[in-house]
PDB file of C-alpha atoms in Angstrom:
ATOM      1  CA  UNK A   1    -114.346   3.828  -5.800  1.00 85.00           C
ATOM      2  CA  UNK A   2    -115.509   6.460  -8.244  1.00 87.00           C
ATOM      3  CA  UNK A   3    -113.034   9.061  -9.489  1.00 91.00           C
ATOM      4  CA  UNK A   4    -114.132  12.683  -9.435  1.00 94.00           C
ATOM      5  CA  UNK A   5    -113.954  12.951 -13.237  1.00 93.00           C
ATOM      6  CA  UNK A   6    -116.422  10.048 -13.505  1.00 94.00           C
ATOM      7  CA  UNK A   7    -119.022  11.765 -11.284  1.00 95.00           C
ATOM      8  CA  UNK A   8    -121.666  14.218 -12.398  1.00 96.00           C
ATOM      9  CA  UNK A   9    -120.517  17.682 -11.236  1.00 96.00           C
ATOM     10  CA  UNK A  10    -123.249  18.001  -8.591  1.00 97.00           C
ATOM     11  CA  UNK A  11    -122.285  14.632  -7.077  1.00 97.00           C
ATOM     12  CA  UNK A  12    -118.575  15.525  -7.077  1.00 97.00           C
ATOM     13  CA  UNK A  13    -119.418  18.753  -5.263  1.00 97.00           C
ATOM     14  CA  UNK A  14    -121.464  16.882  -2.645  1.00 97.00           C
ATOM     15  CA  UNK A  15    -118.593  14.400  -2.144  1.00 97.00           C
ATOM     16  CA  UNK A  16    -116.236  17.320  -1.504  1.00 97.00           C
ATOM     17  CA  UNK A  17    -118.697  18.892   0.939  1.00 97.00           C
ATOM     18  CA  UNK A  18    -119.335  15.776   3.045  1.00 98.00           C
ATOM     19  CA  UNK A  19    -115.612  15.027   3.035  1.00 97.00           C
ATOM     20  CA  UNK A  20    -115.181  18.036   5.333  1.00 97.00           C
ATOM     21  CA  UNK A  21    -117.574  16.694   7.973  1.00 98.00           C
ATOM     22  CA  UNK A  22    -115.501  15.698  10.980  1.00 96.00           C
ATOM     23  CA  UNK A  23    -112.353  17.185   9.437  1.00 96.00           C
ATOM     24  CA  UNK A  24    -110.038  19.600  11.206  1.00 95.00           C
ATOM     25  CA  UNK A  25    -106.724  21.208  10.301  1.00 92.00           C
ATOM     26  CA  UNK A  26    -104.767  18.889   7.962  1.00 89.00           C
ATOM     27  CA  UNK A  27    -107.783  16.608   7.727  1.00 90.00           C
ATOM     28  CA  UNK A  28    -109.500  19.188   5.529  1.00 93.00           C
ATOM     29  CA  UNK A  29    -106.863  18.482   2.867  1.00 92.00           C
ATOM     30  CA  UNK A  30    -107.325  14.694   2.983  1.00 91.00           C
ATOM     31  CA  UNK A  31    -109.942  13.020   0.790  1.00 92.00           C
ATOM     32  CA  UNK A  32    -111.265  10.009   2.682  1.00 94.00           C
ATOM     33  CA  UNK A  33    -112.667   7.177   0.582  1.00 94.00           C
ATOM     34  CA  UNK A  34    -116.143   6.881   2.116  1.00 96.00           C
ATOM     35  CA  UNK A  35    -117.750   9.869   0.352  1.00 96.00           C
ATOM     36  CA  UNK A  36    -116.324   8.728  -2.992  1.00 96.00           C
ATOM     37  CA  UNK A  37    -117.690   5.228  -2.407  1.00 95.00           C
ATOM     38  CA  UNK A  38    -121.106   6.707  -1.610  1.00 96.00           C
ATOM     39  CA  UNK A  39    -121.099   8.701  -4.870  1.00 96.00           C
ATOM     40  CA  UNK A  40    -123.051   5.800  -6.388  1.00 96.00           C
ATOM     41  CA  UNK A  41    -125.963   6.835  -4.145  1.00 96.00           C
ATOM     42  CA  UNK A  42    -126.237  10.655  -4.183  1.00 96.00           C
ATOM     43  CA  UNK A  43    -129.242  10.507  -1.864  1.00 96.00           C
ATOM     44  CA  UNK A  44    -127.020   8.918   0.783  1.00 96.00           C
ATOM     45  CA  UNK A  45    -124.572  11.812   0.417  1.00 97.00           C
ATOM     46  CA  UNK A  46    -127.448  14.209   1.095  1.00 97.00           C
ATOM     47  CA  UNK A  47    -128.479  12.175   4.153  1.00 96.00           C
ATOM     48  CA  UNK A  48    -124.828  12.103   5.297  1.00 97.00           C
ATOM     49  CA  UNK A  49    -124.702  15.898   5.119  1.00 98.00           C
ATOM     50  CA  UNK A  50    -128.133  16.517   6.628  1.00 98.00           C
ATOM     51  CA  UNK A  51    -127.621  14.205   9.598  1.00 97.00           C
ATOM     52  CA  UNK A  52    -123.935  14.684  10.386  1.00 98.00           C
ATOM     53  CA  UNK A  53    -123.188  18.331   9.595  1.00 98.00           C
ATOM     54  CA  UNK A  54    -125.136  19.511  12.682  1.00 98.00           C
ATOM     55  CA  UNK A  55    -123.096  17.088  14.820  1.00 98.00           C
ATOM     56  CA  UNK A  56    -119.908  18.535  13.351  1.00 98.00           C
ATOM     57  CA  UNK A  57    -121.147  22.083  13.938  1.00 98.00           C
ATOM     58  CA  UNK A  58    -122.080  21.503  17.582  1.00 99.00           C
ATOM     59  CA  UNK A  59    -118.802  19.692  18.313  1.00 98.00           C
ATOM     60  CA  UNK A  60    -120.280  16.327  19.278  1.00 98.00           C
ATOM     61  CA  UNK A  61    -118.868  14.529  16.223  1.00 98.00           C
ATOM     62  CA  UNK A  62    -115.437  16.036  16.862  1.00 98.00           C
ATOM     63  CA  UNK A  63    -115.645  14.894  20.502  1.00 98.00           C
ATOM     64  CA  UNK A  64    -116.531  11.371  19.328  1.00 98.00           C
ATOM     65  CA  UNK A  65    -113.506  11.384  17.008  1.00 97.00           C
ATOM     66  CA  UNK A  66    -111.270  12.526  19.872  1.00 97.00           C
ATOM     67  CA  UNK A  67    -112.659   9.694  22.021  1.00 98.00           C
ATOM     68  CA  UNK A  68    -111.864   7.145  19.287  1.00 97.00           C
ATOM     69  CA  UNK A  69    -108.279   8.434  19.106  1.00 96.00           C
ATOM     70  CA  UNK A  70    -107.856   8.319  22.887  1.00 97.00           C
ATOM     71  CA  UNK A  71    -109.364   4.836  23.123  1.00 97.00           C
ATOM     72  CA  UNK A  72    -107.161   3.583  20.289  1.00 95.00           C
ATOM     73  CA  UNK A  73    -104.049   4.932  21.983  1.00 93.00           C
ATOM     74  CA  UNK A  74    -104.998   3.275  25.292  1.00 95.00           C
ATOM     75  CA  UNK A  75    -105.748  -0.046  23.653  1.00 94.00           C
ATOM     76  CA  UNK A  76    -102.636   0.102  21.489  1.00 92.00           C
ATOM     77  CA  UNK A  77    -100.483   0.773  24.523  1.00 91.00           C
ATOM     78  CA  UNK A  78    -102.134  -2.111  26.384  1.00 90.00           C
ATOM     79  CA  UNK A  79    -101.214  -4.650  23.689  1.00 91.00           C
ATOM     80  CA  UNK A  80     -97.870  -3.131  22.656  1.00 85.00           C
ATOM     81  CA  UNK A  81     -95.927  -5.538  24.862  1.00 82.00           C
ATOM     82  CA  UNK A  82     -96.893  -8.355  22.505  1.00 82.00           C
ATOM     83  CA  UNK A  83     -94.929  -6.779  19.649  1.00 82.00           C
ATOM     84  CA  UNK A  84     -91.651  -8.375  20.648  1.00 81.00           C
ATOM     85  CA  UNK A  85     -88.357  -7.271  19.186  1.00 81.00           C
ATOM     86  CA  UNK A  86     -88.217  -6.162  15.584  1.00 80.00           C
ATOM     87  CA  UNK A  87     -85.562  -4.592  13.436  1.00 84.00           C
ATOM     88  CA  UNK A  88     -86.223  -0.883  13.282  1.00 83.00           C
ATOM     89  CA  UNK A  89     -86.267   1.036  10.004  1.00 91.00           C
ATOM     90  CA  UNK A  90     -83.651   3.690   9.381  1.00 94.00           C
ATOM     91  CA  UNK A  91     -84.329   7.136  10.870  1.00 94.00           C
ATOM     92  CA  UNK A  92     -85.513   8.680   7.593  1.00 96.00           C
ATOM     93  CA  UNK A  93     -88.012   5.877   6.956  1.00 96.00           C
ATOM     94  CA  UNK A  94     -89.212   5.941  10.566  1.00 94.00           C
ATOM     95  CA  UNK A  95     -89.809   9.700  10.351  1.00 96.00           C
ATOM     96  CA  UNK A  96     -91.736   9.359   7.074  1.00 96.00           C
ATOM     97  CA  UNK A  97     -93.901   6.562   8.488  1.00 95.00           C
ATOM     98  CA  UNK A  98     -94.524   8.454  11.735  1.00 94.00           C
ATOM     99  CA  UNK A  99     -95.546  11.595   9.803  1.00 94.00           C
ATOM    100  CA  UNK A 100     -97.850   9.615   7.524  1.00 94.00           C
ATOM    101  CA  UNK A 101     -99.559   7.832  10.414  1.00 94.00           C
ATOM    102  CA  UNK A 102     -99.798  11.052  12.436  1.00 93.00           C
ATOM    103  CA  UNK A 103    -101.917  12.440   9.593  1.00 92.00           C
ATOM    104  CA  UNK A 104    -103.816   9.302   8.583  1.00 93.00           C
ATOM    105  CA  UNK A 105    -104.957   8.060  11.997  1.00 93.00           C
ATOM    106  CA  UNK A 106    -106.732  11.178  13.349  1.00 92.00           C
ATOM    107  CA  UNK A 107    -107.748  12.619   9.990  1.00 92.00           C
ATOM    108  CA  UNK A 108    -109.093   9.527   8.260  1.00 94.00           C
ATOM    109  CA  UNK A 109    -109.293   6.360  10.338  1.00 95.00           C
ATOM    110  CA  UNK A 110    -110.516   7.790  13.647  1.00 95.00           C
ATOM    111  CA  UNK A 111    -112.821  10.157  11.795  1.00 95.00           C
ATOM    112  CA  UNK A 112    -114.543   7.401   9.845  1.00 96.00           C
ATOM    113  CA  UNK A 113    -115.314   5.150  12.830  1.00 97.00           C
ATOM    114  CA  UNK A 114    -117.998   7.415  14.341  1.00 97.00           C
ATOM    115  CA  UNK A 115    -119.136   8.616  10.902  1.00 97.00           C
ATOM    116  CA  UNK A 116    -119.781   5.077   9.650  1.00 97.00           C
ATOM    117  CA  UNK A 117    -121.441   4.117  12.938  1.00 96.00           C
ATOM    118  CA  UNK A 118    -123.806   7.079  12.643  1.00 96.00           C
ATOM    119  CA  UNK A 119    -124.573   6.446   8.971  1.00 96.00           C
ATOM    120  CA  UNK A 120    -125.396   2.808   9.676  1.00 95.00           C
ATOM    121  CA  UNK A 121    -127.872   3.898  12.353  1.00 95.00           C
ATOM    122  CA  UNK A 122    -129.682   5.968   9.718  1.00 93.00           C
ATOM    123  CA  UNK A 123    -130.288   2.967   7.475  1.00 93.00           C
ATOM    124  CA  UNK A 124    -133.248   0.652   7.941  1.00 90.00           C
ATOM    125  CA  UNK A 125    -132.417  -2.759   9.338  1.00 85.00           C
ATOM    126  CA  UNK A 126    -133.360  -5.839   7.365  1.00 79.00           C
ATOM    127  CA  UNK A 127    -135.869  -6.706  10.087  1.00 74.00           C
ATOM    128  CA  UNK A 128    -137.621  -3.377   9.398  1.00 69.00           C
ATOM    129  CA  UNK A 129    -138.473  -4.635   5.898  1.00 66.00           C
ATOM    130  CA  UNK A 130    -139.788  -7.995   7.132  1.00 62.00           C
ATOM    131  CA  UNK A 131    -142.981  -6.470   8.506  1.00 55.00           C
TER     132      UNK A 131
END
């Protein structure tokens, strides 16, 4: 993953811009890794912005993110019985972990699932090149 100080300024700016796509509230403060990984291909950052910013603006990307969160909660609840008994961390550690996950899950993980799915649909498939 490329650090911001290793990127040309125009690429770093584009990384910061696309990082906000799909972000809300605290998510706007979180730098997800995908845009930094795509800094090697500035044209892909432009495509990311061009294709996904309208979906952010019209709310459909945000709705997809909300659906991922809801589905994850349902599925997690469905399999939670298999966890068994574990020793619980102390209250301070449990609070810190809960706070971290409450930020990370909706603002990074759930956000990237629809984003990556959409970006992959923009790329040609290997079979497209076989013709």
